Coordinates of C-alpha atoms and ligand atoms in Angstrom, one line a residue:
M8 CA -81.9 8.5 66.5
K9 CA -82.3 9.0 62.5
N10 CA -78.9 10.7 61.1
Y11 CA -79.8 13.6 58.1
S12 CA -76.8 15.1 58.1
K13 CA -74.8 14.9 55.4
I14 CA -71.2 15.1 53.7
N15 CA -71.1 16.8 50.4
D16 CA -67.8 17.9 48.6
G17 CA -66.0 18.2 51.6
W18 CA -68.9 20.0 54.1
F19 CA -70.4 18.5 57.4
S20 CA -74.0 20.1 57.0
E21 CA -76.1 19.1 60.6
I22 CA -79.8 18.3 59.9
C23 CA -81.8 18.3 62.4
P24 CA -86.2 18.2 62.3
M25 CA -85.7 19.7 65.8
W26 CA -84.3 22.9 64.7
P27 CA -85.9 22.6 60.3
G28 CA -84.8 24.4 57.2
I29 CA -81.9 26.0 58.8
S30 CA -78.3 24.3 58.9
L31 CA -74.7 25.0 60.3
S32 CA -71.3 23.4 57.7
L33 CA -68.4 22.8 58.8
E34 CA -65.2 22.4 56.0
I35 CA -64.2 18.8 56.6
E36 CA -60.2 17.6 56.4
A37 CA -61.1 13.6 57.2
I38 CA -62.5 11.4 59.1
L39 CA -60.6 10.4 62.0
Y40 CA -63.5 8.1 63.3
S41 CA -66.7 6.8 62.4
K42 CA -68.5 3.6 64.4
K43 CA -71.9 3.0 65.6
S44 CA -71.8 1.8 68.9
P45 CA -75.0 0.2 70.8
Y46 CA -76.5 3.7 71.6
Q47 CA -75.7 5.9 69.1
Q48 CA -73.8 6.9 65.6
I49 CA -70.1 8.5 66.6
D50 CA -67.7 10.2 64.5
L51 CA -64.9 12.6 64.9
Y52 CA -63.6 14.9 62.7
Q53 CA -60.8 17.1 61.6
T54 CA -62.5 20.7 60.7
R55 CA -60.9 23.0 58.2
N56 CA -60.6 25.7 60.8
H57 CA -62.4 24.5 63.9
G58 CA -60.7 21.8 65.1
K59 CA -61.6 18.6 65.9
M60 CA -65.2 17.8 65.7
L61 CA -67.5 15.4 67.8
V62 CA -70.9 14.8 66.5
L63 CA -73.4 12.6 67.7
D64 CA -76.6 10.5 65.7
G65 CA -75.3 13.2 62.9
I66 CA -75.1 16.1 65.9
I67 CA -72.3 17.9 66.3
Q68 CA -71.7 18.2 70.3
L69 CA -69.3 20.0 70.3
T70 CA -65.6 21.7 68.4
E71 CA -62.6 21.9 69.4
S72 CA -63.0 25.7 68.8
D73 CA -66.0 26.8 70.9
E74 CA -66.3 23.6 73.4
F75 CA -65.0 26.2 76.4
A76 CA -68.5 28.5 76.1
Y77 CA -70.3 25.6 76.9
Q78 CA -68.5 23.4 79.2
E79 CA -67.3 26.0 80.9
M80 CA -70.7 27.8 81.5
L81 CA -72.6 24.8 82.7
A82 CA -70.0 23.7 85.2
H83 CA -69.5 27.4 87.0
V84 CA -72.6 28.9 87.2
P85 CA -73.9 25.5 89.5
L86 CA -71.3 25.8 90.8
F87 CA -70.2 29.4 91.6
A88 CA -73.7 29.3 92.7
H89 CA -73.2 26.6 95.6
P90 CA -71.3 28.3 98.5
H91 CA -69.9 24.9 99.6
P92 CA -69.8 22.3 96.4
E93 CA -68.4 19.5 97.1
T94 CA -70.0 16.9 95.9
V95 CA -70.9 16.4 92.3
L96 CA -72.2 14.8 90.2
V97 CA -72.3 15.0 86.5
I98 CA -74.7 13.3 84.6
G99 CA -73.6 13.0 80.3
G100 CA -70.8 14.5 78.9
G101 CA -68.4 11.6 77.7
D102 CA -66.7 13.7 76.0
G103 CA -65.0 15.2 79.4
G104 CA -64.9 18.7 79.5
V105 CA -67.6 19.6 82.4
L106 CA -65.2 17.0 84.4
R107 CA -62.1 19.3 83.8
E108 CA -64.5 22.2 84.6
V109 CA -65.8 20.7 87.7
G110 CA -62.3 19.9 88.6
R111 CA -61.2 23.4 88.4
H112 CA -62.8 24.1 92.0
D113 CA -60.9 22.8 94.7
G114 CA -63.2 22.6 97.7
V115 CA -65.2 19.1 95.5
K116 CA -63.8 16.5 97.1
I117 CA -65.8 13.9 95.2
I118 CA -67.2 14.1 91.2
D119 CA -69.0 10.8 90.5
F120 CA -69.8 10.7 86.7
C121 CA -72.7 9.0 84.9
E122 CA -72.7 8.2 81.1
I123 CA -74.4 5.4 79.2
D124 CA -72.3 5.6 76.1
E125 CA -69.0 4.2 77.1
A126 CA -67.2 4.1 73.6
V127 CA -68.0 8.4 73.8
I128 CA -65.4 8.3 76.1
D129 CA -63.2 5.4 74.6
V130 CA -63.1 7.7 71.7
S131 CA -62.3 11.3 73.1
K132 CA -59.7 9.7 75.3
E133 CA -57.8 8.4 72.4
F134 CA -58.8 12.0 70.3
L135 CA -59.7 15.3 72.8
P136 CA -57.2 15.0 75.4
D137 CA -57.5 18.7 76.1
M138 CA -61.2 17.4 77.2
A139 CA -61.0 14.3 78.3
C140 CA -58.6 14.9 80.9
G141 CA -61.4 15.6 83.3
F142 CA -61.3 11.5 83.7
D143 CA -57.3 11.7 84.8
D144 CA -58.6 13.7 88.3
P145 CA -58.3 10.7 91.2
R146 CA -61.8 12.4 92.7
V147 CA -63.5 11.5 89.4
R148 CA -65.4 8.3 89.8
V149 CA -67.1 6.9 86.6
H150 CA -70.6 5.3 86.2
I151 CA -71.1 3.4 82.8
G152 CA -75.2 3.6 82.5
D153 CA -78.4 5.1 82.0
G154 CA -78.6 8.2 84.1
N155 CA -82.0 8.1 84.7
A156 CA -81.8 4.6 86.6
Y157 CA -78.8 5.7 88.5
I158 CA -80.2 9.6 89.7
H159 CA -83.0 7.4 91.0
G160 CA -80.9 5.3 93.1
H161 CA -79.2 7.8 94.6
K162 CA -81.0 10.6 97.9
N163 CA -79.7 13.5 99.1
K164 CA -75.8 12.8 98.1
Y165 CA -74.6 15.7 95.8
D166 CA -74.5 19.4 96.0
V167 CA -74.5 20.4 92.9
I168 CA -75.5 17.9 89.6
I169 CA -74.8 18.6 86.0
V170 CA -76.7 17.1 83.3
D171 CA -74.2 17.5 80.1
S172 CA -77.3 15.7 77.5
S173 CA -77.5 15.3 74.3
D174 CA -80.6 16.5 72.8
P175 CA -84.0 15.6 73.4
I176 CA -84.1 13.0 70.5
G177 CA -82.1 9.2 71.0
P178 CA -80.8 8.0 74.2
G179 CA -81.3 11.3 75.8
E180 CA -84.4 12.6 75.5
I181 CA -85.8 10.4 79.0
L182 CA -83.1 13.7 80.4
F183 CA -86.2 16.3 79.9
E184 CA -89.3 14.6 81.2
Q185 CA -90.4 15.3 84.6
P186 CA -90.0 12.3 86.4
F187 CA -86.2 12.4 86.2
Y188 CA -86.7 16.9 87.3
E189 CA -87.9 14.5 90.5
G190 CA -85.0 12.7 90.3
L191 CA -83.1 14.9 90.0
K192 CA -84.5 16.7 92.8
S193 CA -84.1 13.7 95.5
A194 CA -80.8 12.9 95.0
L195 CA -79.7 16.8 95.7
K196 CA -78.1 17.2 99.7
H197 CA -80.2 20.2 101.3
N198 CA -79.8 23.8 99.2
G199 CA -78.5 21.5 96.4
V200 CA -78.6 23.1 93.3
I201 CA -78.8 20.8 89.6
A202 CA -77.7 22.6 85.9
T203 CA -79.5 20.7 82.8
Q204 CA -78.6 21.3 79.1
G205 CA -81.3 23.8 78.2
E206 CA -81.4 23.9 74.8
S207 CA -82.1 27.2 72.7
F208 CA -85.4 29.4 73.1
F209 CA -85.0 30.6 69.4
M210 CA -84.9 26.9 67.9
H211 CA -87.1 25.2 70.6
K212 CA -90.0 27.5 72.6
E213 CA -91.7 24.4 73.6
C214 CA -89.2 21.6 75.3
V215 CA -87.5 25.0 77.4
A216 CA -91.0 26.8 77.9
N217 CA -91.1 22.8 79.6
L218 CA -88.1 22.8 81.1
V219 CA -89.1 26.2 82.7
K220 CA -92.2 24.8 83.4
I221 CA -90.7 21.4 85.0
T222 CA -88.4 23.7 87.8
K223 CA -90.2 26.7 88.6
E224 CA -93.0 23.9 90.1
L225 CA -90.3 21.0 91.3
F226 CA -87.5 24.4 92.9
V227 CA -87.3 27.0 95.4
V228 CA -85.1 29.0 92.8
Q229 CA -85.4 28.8 89.2
G230 CA -83.2 30.4 86.0
Y231 CA -82.0 30.2 82.5
S232 CA -78.9 30.6 81.4
S233 CA -78.1 31.9 78.4
I234 CA -74.7 30.7 76.4
L235 CA -72.7 32.1 73.2
V236 CA -71.8 28.4 70.4
P237 CA -71.2 29.5 67.3
T238 CA -71.4 25.7 66.1
Y239 CA -74.7 24.6 67.8
P240 CA -77.8 25.2 65.9
G241 CA -78.9 29.6 66.0
G242 CA -75.2 30.4 68.0
H243 CA -77.1 30.0 71.3
I244 CA -78.3 27.4 74.1
G245 CA -79.5 27.3 77.2
I246 CA -78.5 26.1 81.1
C247 CA -82.0 25.2 82.9
L248 CA -80.7 25.7 86.5
G249 CA -82.5 24.6 89.8
S250 CA -82.1 25.2 93.3
L251 CA -83.6 24.1 96.1
G252 CA -82.0 27.5 98.4
P253 CA -79.0 29.6 97.0
E254 CA -79.6 32.2 94.9
V255 CA -78.6 30.9 91.1
K256 CA -78.7 34.0 88.7
K257 CA -75.2 35.4 91.3
P258 CA -72.4 33.5 92.0
C259 CA -72.2 33.4 95.6
R260 CA -68.0 33.0 96.1
S261 CA -65.4 35.4 94.8
L262 CA -63.4 33.2 92.4
S263 CA -59.3 34.0 91.8
E264 CA -57.8 35.4 89.7
S265 CA -55.8 32.6 88.9
F266 CA -59.1 30.7 88.9
Q267 CA -59.8 33.2 86.0
Q268 CA -56.6 32.8 84.1
Q269 CA -57.2 29.4 83.5
L270 CA -60.9 30.3 81.9
K271 CA -61.4 32.0 78.1
Y272 CA -65.5 32.7 78.7
Y273 CA -66.3 32.6 82.8
T274 CA -66.6 35.3 84.7
P275 CA -68.6 36.6 88.0
Q276 CA -70.1 39.6 85.4
I277 CA -71.3 36.7 82.3
H278 CA -72.4 34.5 85.2
E279 CA -75.0 37.1 86.2
A280 CA -75.2 38.8 82.3
S281 CA -76.5 35.1 81.6
F282 CA -79.9 34.8 82.9
V283 CA -81.0 39.1 81.1
L284 CA -83.2 37.9 78.3
P285 CA -84.6 38.7 75.2
Y286 CA -88.1 40.4 76.0
F287 CA -89.6 37.3 74.1
A288 CA -88.5 34.7 76.6
K289 CA -89.2 37.0 79.0
T290 CA -92.4 36.7 78.4
L291 CA -92.4 33.5 78.0
F292 CA -91.3 32.3 81.2
D293 CA -93.2 35.0 83.2
S294 CA -96.5 33.1 81.5
I295 CA -95.7 29.7 82.9
Ligands
SPM310 N1 -69.0 18.4 77.0 C1 -70.9 18.1 75.9 C2 -71.9 17.7 75.0 C3 -72.4 18.5 74.1 N2 -74.3 18.3 75.0 C4 -74.8 19.2 75.0 C5 -74.8 19.1 72.8 C6 -76.2 19.6 72.2 C7 -76.2 19.5 70.9 N3 -77.6 20.2 70.1 C8 -77.8 21.6 70.1 C9 -78.9 21.7 70.5 C10 -78.9 23.5 70.3 N4 -80.4 23.5 70.0

């Protein structure tokens, strides 16, 4: 994918045609890693004020200062919506942060993890140990390969599937299309729940509307949960959820105090509140 982002005078500016005319800049102190893998350009920066920052093909994937918001919500919203999640699949998210969050659920017995780019895992293990700790969990089984191919080879296997994709340009594009969602549905067990990186209704209305349309058509229950993430465009990103039974907008299990103490963003209250949509987004989604 063409990389439009720039470094100028010690500032990294994230520029992308998916969010034209707007750019977030972070002051950087050092380039810790920069290499092209067979799939993408991988850069790891030390920022001045936001910890380390992972950038793929010029697009910010995470900073250490706010990664918890996205990783906690993407994992805990679907997991707390399911009554007894035991088998979980995570597609993408080679940094391991979503795995770290899934691993907090003691009831989960198997965590299959499918990532196309092994180099992202390697760089995260080296530079982002607080995220890549997810790989140390003995329940995690790593599969290096294409998530779309993986999903179509596994039927009726998972209680929860989480897709931590990059944006729908480059290797992540196929993960935003109907056949992939059909594969996700067929890989679910009875009462299964999916949660996918759902982009922002401020920045990419058509893309989000398409995800809502696909999930409304395929699943019994559908929802869109919003997350505040200062270092994503517009400070906002969503999760698109689909379920074969359970309600997704409320947690169906309680969270112990010791579990809550491990988290920084997710609470049962924010789980519910994240599904409340601004009027323009509600109107758009209701019309689909
Ligand atoms: N585990 C963290 C990986 C992050 N995956 C999602 C990255 C999305 C980056 N672009 C955000 C654009 C929001 N509209």
